[in-house]
Coordinates of N, CA, C and O in Angstrom, one line a residue:
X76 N -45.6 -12.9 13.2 CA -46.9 -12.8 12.6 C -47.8 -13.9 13.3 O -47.4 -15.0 13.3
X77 N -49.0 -13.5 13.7 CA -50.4 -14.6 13.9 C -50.2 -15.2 13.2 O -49.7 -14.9 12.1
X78 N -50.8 -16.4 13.6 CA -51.7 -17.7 12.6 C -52.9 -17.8 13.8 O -52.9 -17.8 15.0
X79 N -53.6 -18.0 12.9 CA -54.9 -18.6 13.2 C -55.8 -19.8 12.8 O -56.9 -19.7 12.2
X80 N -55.5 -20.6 13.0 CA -56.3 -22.1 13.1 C -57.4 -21.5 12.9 O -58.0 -20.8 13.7
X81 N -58.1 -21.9 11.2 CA -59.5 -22.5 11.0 C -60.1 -23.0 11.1 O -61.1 -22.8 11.7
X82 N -59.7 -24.5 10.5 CA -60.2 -25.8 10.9 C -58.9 -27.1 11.3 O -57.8 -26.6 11.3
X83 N -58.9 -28.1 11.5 CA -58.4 -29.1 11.0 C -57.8 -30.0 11.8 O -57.7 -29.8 13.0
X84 N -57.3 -31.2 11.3 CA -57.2 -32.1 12.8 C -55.5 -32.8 11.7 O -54.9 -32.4 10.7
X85 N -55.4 -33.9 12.7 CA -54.1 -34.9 12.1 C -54.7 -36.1 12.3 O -55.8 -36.0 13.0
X86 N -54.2 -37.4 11.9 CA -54.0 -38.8 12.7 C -53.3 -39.5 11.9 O -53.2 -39.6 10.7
X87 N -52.6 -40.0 13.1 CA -51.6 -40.9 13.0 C -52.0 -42.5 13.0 O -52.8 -42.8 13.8
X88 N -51.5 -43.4 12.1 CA -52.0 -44.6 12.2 C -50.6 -45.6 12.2 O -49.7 -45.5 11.3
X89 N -50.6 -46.6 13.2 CA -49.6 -47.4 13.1 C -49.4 -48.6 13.2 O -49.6 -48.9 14.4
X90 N -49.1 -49.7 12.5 CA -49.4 -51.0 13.0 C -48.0 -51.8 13.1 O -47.3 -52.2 12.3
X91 N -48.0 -51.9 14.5 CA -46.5 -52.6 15.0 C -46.4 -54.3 15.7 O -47.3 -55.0 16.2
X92 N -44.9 -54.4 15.4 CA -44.9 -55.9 15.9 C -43.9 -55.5 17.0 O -42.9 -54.8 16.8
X93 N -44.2 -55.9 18.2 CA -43.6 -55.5 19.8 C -42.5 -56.9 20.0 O -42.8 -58.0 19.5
X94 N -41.7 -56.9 20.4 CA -41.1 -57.9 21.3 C -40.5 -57.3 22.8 O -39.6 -56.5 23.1
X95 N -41.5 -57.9 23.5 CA -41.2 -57.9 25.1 C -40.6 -58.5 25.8 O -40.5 -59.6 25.4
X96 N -39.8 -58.3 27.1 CA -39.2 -59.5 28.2 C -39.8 -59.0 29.4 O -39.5 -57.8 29.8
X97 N -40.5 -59.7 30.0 CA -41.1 -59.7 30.9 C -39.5 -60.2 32.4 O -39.1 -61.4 32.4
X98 N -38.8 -59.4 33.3 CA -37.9 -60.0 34.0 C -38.9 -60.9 35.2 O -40.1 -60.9 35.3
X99 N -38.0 -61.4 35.9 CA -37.8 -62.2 36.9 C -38.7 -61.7 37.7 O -39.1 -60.7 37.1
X100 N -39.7 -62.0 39.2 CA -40.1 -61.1 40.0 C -38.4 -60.7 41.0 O -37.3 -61.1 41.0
X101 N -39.3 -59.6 42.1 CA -38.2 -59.2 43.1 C -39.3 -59.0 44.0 O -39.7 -57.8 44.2
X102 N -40.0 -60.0 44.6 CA -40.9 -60.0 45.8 C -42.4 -59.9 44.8 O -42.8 -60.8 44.1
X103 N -42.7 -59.1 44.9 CA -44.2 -58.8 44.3 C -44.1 -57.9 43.0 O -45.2 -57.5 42.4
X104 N -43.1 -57.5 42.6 CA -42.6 -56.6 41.4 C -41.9 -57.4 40.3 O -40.9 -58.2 40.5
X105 N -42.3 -57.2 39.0 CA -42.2 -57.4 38.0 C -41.2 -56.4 36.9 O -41.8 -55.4 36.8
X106 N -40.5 -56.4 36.5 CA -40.3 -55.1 34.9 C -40.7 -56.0 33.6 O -40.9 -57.1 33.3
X107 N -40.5 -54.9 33.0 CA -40.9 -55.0 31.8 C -40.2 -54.0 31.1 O -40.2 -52.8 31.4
X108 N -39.4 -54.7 29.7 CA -38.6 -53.8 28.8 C -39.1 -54.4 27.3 O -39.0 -55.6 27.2
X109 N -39.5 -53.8 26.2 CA -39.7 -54.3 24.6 C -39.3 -53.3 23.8 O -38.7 -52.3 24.3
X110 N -39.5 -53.3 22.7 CA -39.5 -52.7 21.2 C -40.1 -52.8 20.4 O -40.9 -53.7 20.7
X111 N -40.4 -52.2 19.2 CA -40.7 -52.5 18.4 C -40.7 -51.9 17.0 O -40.2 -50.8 17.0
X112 N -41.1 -52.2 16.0 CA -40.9 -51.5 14.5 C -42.0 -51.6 13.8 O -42.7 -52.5 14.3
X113 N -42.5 -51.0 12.8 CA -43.8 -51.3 12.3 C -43.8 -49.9 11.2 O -42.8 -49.2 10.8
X114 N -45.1 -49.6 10.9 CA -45.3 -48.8 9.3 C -46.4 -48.0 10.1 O -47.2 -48.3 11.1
X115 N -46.3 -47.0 9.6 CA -46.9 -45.5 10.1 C -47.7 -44.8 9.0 O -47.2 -45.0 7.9
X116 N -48.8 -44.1 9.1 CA -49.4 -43.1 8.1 C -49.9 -42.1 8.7 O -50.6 -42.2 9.7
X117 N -49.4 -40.7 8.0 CA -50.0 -39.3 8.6 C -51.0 -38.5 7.4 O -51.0 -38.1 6.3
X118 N -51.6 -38.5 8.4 CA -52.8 -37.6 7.6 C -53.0 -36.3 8.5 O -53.3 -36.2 9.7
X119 N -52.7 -35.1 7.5 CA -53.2 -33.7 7.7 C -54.3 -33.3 7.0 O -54.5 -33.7 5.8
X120 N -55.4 -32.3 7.7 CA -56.6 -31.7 6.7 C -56.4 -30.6 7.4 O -56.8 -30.9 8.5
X121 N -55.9 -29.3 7.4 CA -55.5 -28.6 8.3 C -55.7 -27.3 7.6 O -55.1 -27.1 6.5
X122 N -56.4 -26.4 8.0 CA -56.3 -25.0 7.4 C -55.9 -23.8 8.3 O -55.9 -24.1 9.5
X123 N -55.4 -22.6 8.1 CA -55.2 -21.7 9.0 C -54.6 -20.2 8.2 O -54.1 -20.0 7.1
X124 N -54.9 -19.5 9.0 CA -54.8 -18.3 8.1 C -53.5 -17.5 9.1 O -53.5 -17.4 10.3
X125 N -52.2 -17.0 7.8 CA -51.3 -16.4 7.9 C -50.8 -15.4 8.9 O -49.8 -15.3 9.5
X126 N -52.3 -14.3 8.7 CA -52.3 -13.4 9.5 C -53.7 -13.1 10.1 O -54.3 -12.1 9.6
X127 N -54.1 -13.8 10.9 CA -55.0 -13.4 11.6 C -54.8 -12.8 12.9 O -53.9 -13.0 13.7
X128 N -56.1 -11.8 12.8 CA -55.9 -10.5 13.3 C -56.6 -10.6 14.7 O -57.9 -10.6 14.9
X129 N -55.7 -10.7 15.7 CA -56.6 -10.9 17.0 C -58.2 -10.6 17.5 O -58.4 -9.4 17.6
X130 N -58.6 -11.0 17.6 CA -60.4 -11.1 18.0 C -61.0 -10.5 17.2 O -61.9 -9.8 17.6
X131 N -60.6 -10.6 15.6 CA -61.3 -10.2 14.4 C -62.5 -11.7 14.4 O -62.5 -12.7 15.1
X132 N -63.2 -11.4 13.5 CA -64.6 -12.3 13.1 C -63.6 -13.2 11.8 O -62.7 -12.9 11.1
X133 N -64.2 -14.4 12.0 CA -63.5 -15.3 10.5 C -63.9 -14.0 9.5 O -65.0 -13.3 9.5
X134 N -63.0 -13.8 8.8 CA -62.3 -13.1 7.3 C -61.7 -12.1 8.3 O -62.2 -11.1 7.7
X135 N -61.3 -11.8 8.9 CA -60.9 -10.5 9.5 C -58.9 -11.3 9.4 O -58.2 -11.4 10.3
X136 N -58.7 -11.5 8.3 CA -57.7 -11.8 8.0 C -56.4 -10.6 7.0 O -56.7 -10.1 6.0
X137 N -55.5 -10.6 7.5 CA -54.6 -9.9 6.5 C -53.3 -10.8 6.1 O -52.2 -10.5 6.0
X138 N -53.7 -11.4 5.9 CA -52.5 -12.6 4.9 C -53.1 -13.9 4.7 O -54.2 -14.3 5.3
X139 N -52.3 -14.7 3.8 CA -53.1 -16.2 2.9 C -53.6 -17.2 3.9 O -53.3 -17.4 5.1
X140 N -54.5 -17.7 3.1 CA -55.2 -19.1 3.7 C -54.0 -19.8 3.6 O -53.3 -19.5 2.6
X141 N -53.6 -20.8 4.4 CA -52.9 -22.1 4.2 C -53.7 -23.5 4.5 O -54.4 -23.6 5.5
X142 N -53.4 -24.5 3.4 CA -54.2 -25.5 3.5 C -53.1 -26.4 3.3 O -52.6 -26.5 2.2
X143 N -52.7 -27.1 4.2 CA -52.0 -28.5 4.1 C -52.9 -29.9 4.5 O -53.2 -30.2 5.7
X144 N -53.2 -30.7 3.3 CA -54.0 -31.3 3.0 C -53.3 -32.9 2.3 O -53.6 -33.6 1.4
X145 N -52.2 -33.1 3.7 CA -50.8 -34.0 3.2 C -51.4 -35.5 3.4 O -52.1 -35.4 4.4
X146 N -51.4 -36.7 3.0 CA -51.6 -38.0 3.2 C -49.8 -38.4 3.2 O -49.0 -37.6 2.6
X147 N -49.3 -39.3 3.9 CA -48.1 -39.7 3.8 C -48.1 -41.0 4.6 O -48.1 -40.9 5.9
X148 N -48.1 -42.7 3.8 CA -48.6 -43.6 4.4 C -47.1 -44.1 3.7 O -46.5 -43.6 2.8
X149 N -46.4 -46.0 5.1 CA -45.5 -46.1 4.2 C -44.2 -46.4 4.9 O -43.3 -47.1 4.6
X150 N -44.3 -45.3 6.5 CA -43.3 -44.4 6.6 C -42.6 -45.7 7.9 O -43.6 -46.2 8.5
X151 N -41.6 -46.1 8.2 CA -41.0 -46.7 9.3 C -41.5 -45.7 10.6 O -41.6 -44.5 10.9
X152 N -41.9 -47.3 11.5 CA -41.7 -46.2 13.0 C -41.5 -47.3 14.1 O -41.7 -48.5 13.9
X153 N -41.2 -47.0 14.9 CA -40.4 -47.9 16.2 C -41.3 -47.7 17.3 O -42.5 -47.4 17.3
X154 N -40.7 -48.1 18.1 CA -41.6 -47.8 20.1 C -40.5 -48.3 20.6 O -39.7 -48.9 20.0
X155 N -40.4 -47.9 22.0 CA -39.7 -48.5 23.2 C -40.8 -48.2 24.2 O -41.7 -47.3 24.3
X156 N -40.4 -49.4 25.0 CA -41.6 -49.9 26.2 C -40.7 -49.8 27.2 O -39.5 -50.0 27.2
X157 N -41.4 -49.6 28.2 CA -40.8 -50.0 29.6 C -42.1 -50.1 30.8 O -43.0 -49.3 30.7
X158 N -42.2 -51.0 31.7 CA -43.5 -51.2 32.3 C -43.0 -51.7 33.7 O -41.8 -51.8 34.1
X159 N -44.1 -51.9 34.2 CA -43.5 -52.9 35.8 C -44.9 -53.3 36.1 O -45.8 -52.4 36.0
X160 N -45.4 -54.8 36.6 CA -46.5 -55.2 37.4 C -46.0 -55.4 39.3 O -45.0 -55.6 39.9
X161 N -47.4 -55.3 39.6 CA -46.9 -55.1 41.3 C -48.2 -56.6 41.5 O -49.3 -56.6 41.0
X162 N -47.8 -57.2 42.0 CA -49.0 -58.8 42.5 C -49.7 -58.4 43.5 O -49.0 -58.0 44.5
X163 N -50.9 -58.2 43.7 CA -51.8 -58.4 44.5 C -52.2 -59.6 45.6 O -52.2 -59.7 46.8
X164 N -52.6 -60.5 44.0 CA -52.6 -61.7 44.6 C -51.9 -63.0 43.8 O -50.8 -63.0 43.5
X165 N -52.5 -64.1 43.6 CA -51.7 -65.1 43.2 C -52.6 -64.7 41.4 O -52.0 -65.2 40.5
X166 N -53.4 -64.1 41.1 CA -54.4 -64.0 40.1 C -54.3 -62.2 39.6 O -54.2 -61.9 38.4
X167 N -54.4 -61.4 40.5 CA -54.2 -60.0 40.0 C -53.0 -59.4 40.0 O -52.4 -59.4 41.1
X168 N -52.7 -58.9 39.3 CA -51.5 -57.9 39.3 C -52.5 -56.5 38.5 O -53.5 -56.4 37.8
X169 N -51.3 -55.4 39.4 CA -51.5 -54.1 38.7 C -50.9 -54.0 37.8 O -49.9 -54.7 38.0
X170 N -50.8 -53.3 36.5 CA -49.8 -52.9 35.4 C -49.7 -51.4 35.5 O -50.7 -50.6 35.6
X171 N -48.2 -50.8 35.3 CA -47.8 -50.0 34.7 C -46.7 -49.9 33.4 O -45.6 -50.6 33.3
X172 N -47.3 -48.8 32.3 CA -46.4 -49.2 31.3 C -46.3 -48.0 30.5 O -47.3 -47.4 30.2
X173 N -44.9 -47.4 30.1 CA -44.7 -45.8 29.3 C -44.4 -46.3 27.9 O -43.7 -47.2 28.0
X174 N -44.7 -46.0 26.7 CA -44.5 -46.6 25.5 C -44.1 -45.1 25.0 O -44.8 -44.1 25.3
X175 N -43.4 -45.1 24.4 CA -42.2 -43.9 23.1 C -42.1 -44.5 21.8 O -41.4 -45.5 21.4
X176 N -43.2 -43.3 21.1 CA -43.3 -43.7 20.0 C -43.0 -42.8 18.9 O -43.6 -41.7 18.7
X177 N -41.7 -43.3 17.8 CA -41.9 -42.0 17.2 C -41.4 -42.6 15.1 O -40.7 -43.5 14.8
X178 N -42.0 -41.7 14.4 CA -42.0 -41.7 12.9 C -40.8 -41.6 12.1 O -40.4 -40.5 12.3
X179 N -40.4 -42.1 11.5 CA -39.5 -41.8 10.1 C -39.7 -40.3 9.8 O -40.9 -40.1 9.7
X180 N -38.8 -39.2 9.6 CA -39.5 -37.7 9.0 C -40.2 -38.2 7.8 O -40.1 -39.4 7.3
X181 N -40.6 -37.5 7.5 CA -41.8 -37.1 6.0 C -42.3 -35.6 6.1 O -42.4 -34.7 7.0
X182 N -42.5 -35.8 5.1 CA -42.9 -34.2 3.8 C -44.5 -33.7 4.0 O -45.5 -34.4 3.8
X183 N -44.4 -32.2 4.4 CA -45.6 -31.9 3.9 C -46.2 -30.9 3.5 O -45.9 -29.7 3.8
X184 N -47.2 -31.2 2.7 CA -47.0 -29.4 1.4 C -48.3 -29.0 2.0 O -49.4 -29.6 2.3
X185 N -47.8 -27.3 2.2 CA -48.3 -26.3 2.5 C -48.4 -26.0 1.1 O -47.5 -26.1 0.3
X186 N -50.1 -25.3 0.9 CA -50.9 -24.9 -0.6 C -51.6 -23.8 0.0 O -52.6 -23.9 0.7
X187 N -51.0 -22.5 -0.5 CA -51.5 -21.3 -0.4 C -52.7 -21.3 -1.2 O -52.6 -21.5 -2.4
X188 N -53.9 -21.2 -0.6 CA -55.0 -20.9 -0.9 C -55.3 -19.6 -1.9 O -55.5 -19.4 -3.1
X189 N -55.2 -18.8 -0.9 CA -55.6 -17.3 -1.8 C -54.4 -17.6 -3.2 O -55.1 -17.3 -4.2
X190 N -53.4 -17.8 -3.5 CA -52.9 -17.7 -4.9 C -53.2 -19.3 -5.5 O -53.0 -19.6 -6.6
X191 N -53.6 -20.1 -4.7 CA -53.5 -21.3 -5.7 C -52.6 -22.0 -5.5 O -52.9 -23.1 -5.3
X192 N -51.0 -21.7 -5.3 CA -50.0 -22.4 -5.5 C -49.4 -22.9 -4.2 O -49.6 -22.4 -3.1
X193 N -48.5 -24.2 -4.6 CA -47.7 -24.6 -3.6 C -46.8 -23.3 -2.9 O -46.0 -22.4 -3.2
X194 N -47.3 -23.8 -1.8 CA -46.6 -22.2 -0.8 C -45.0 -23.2 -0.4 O -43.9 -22.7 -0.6
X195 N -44.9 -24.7 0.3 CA -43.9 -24.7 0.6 C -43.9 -26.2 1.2 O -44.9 -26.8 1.6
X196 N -42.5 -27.0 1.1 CA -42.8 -28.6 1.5 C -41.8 -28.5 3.0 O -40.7 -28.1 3.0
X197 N -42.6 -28.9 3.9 CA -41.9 -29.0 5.2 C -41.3 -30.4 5.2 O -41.5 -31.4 4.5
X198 N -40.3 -30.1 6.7 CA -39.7 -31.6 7.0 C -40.7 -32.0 8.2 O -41.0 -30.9 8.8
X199 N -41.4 -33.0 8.8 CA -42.1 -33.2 9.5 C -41.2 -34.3 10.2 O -40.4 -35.0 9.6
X200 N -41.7 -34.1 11.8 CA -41.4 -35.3 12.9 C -42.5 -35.6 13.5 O -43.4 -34.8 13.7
X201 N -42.6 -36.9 13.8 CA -43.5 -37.3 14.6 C -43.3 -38.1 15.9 O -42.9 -39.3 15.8
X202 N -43.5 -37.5 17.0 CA -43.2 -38.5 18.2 C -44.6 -38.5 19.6 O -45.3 -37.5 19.9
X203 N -44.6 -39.5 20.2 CA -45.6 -39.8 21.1 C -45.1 -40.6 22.1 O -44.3 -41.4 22.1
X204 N -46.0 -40.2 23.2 CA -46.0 -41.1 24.2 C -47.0 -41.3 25.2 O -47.7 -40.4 25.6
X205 N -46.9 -42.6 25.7 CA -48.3 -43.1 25.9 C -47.7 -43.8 27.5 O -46.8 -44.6 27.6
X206 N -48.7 -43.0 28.9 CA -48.2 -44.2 29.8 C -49.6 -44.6 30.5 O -50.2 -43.6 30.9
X207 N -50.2 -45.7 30.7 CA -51.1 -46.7 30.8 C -50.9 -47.4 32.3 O -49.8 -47.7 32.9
X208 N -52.0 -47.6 32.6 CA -52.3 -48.7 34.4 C -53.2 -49.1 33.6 O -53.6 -48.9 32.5
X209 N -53.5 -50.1 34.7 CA -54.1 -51.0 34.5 C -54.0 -52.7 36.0 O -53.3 -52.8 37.0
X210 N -55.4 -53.6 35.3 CA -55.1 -54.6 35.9 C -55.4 -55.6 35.2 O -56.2 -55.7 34.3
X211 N -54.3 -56.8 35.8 CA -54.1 -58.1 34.5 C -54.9 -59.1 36.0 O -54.7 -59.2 37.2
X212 N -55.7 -59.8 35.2 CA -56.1 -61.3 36.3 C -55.9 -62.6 35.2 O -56.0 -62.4 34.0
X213 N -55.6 -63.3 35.5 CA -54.7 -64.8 35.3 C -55.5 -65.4 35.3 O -56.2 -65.0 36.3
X214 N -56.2 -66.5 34.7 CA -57.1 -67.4 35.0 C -56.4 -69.2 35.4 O -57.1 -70.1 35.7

């Protein structure tokens, strides 16, 4: 069966405490390995219809609205880092750095619209990842 996305977005919010080790150089290269743990919150506002009917006009629907409309703040979440700087000069380095980031599961209720009622409580995962350049100068 179609679904069809009406409206709706997510975000994730997280505030973490990192511990890094910056290794040794090996000529002009650098690594970098850390972690970290911290508290997570997900927000869904999310609507979408069950059975929407290919290149029909909005209402051109044959099955329920779903509105999952979940807040869930609270939740444990981690990172792993891994990075490397390359020296330029005695003042610039380049940065590279991949961060993996991912949530505690949590719950979230799907609310059938057209009847009113809770349609159904999912298990949710949450994972990300982030890789970043950049340049560091030293004063």
């Amino acid at each position: 069966m179609r679904r069809g996305l009406i409206d709706g977005e997510s975000q994730v919010t997280t505030q973490m405490v990192n511990i890094a080790y910056d290794t040794p150089r090996w000529g002009k290269l650098r690594g970098m390995v850390g972690a970290g743990v911290g508290a997570a919150s997900f927000d869904y506002d999310i609507q979408y219809d069950v059975g929407a009917t290919p290149g029909a006009p909005a209402g051109g629907s044959i099955g329920p609205i779903i509105n999952i409309p979940t807040s869930t703040s609270g939740r444990l979440a981690y990172q792993l880092m891994i990075g490397g700087q390359y020296e330029l000069s005695p003042s610039w380095e380049l940065t590279a750095e991949l961060r993996y980031l991912w949530g505690d599961d949590h719950k979230i209720e799907r609310f059938n619209q057209t009847t009113g009622a809770l349609d159904s409580v999912l298990d949710a995962k949450y994972e990300s990842s982030a890789v970043t350049f950049g340049a560091r100068h030293r004063f």
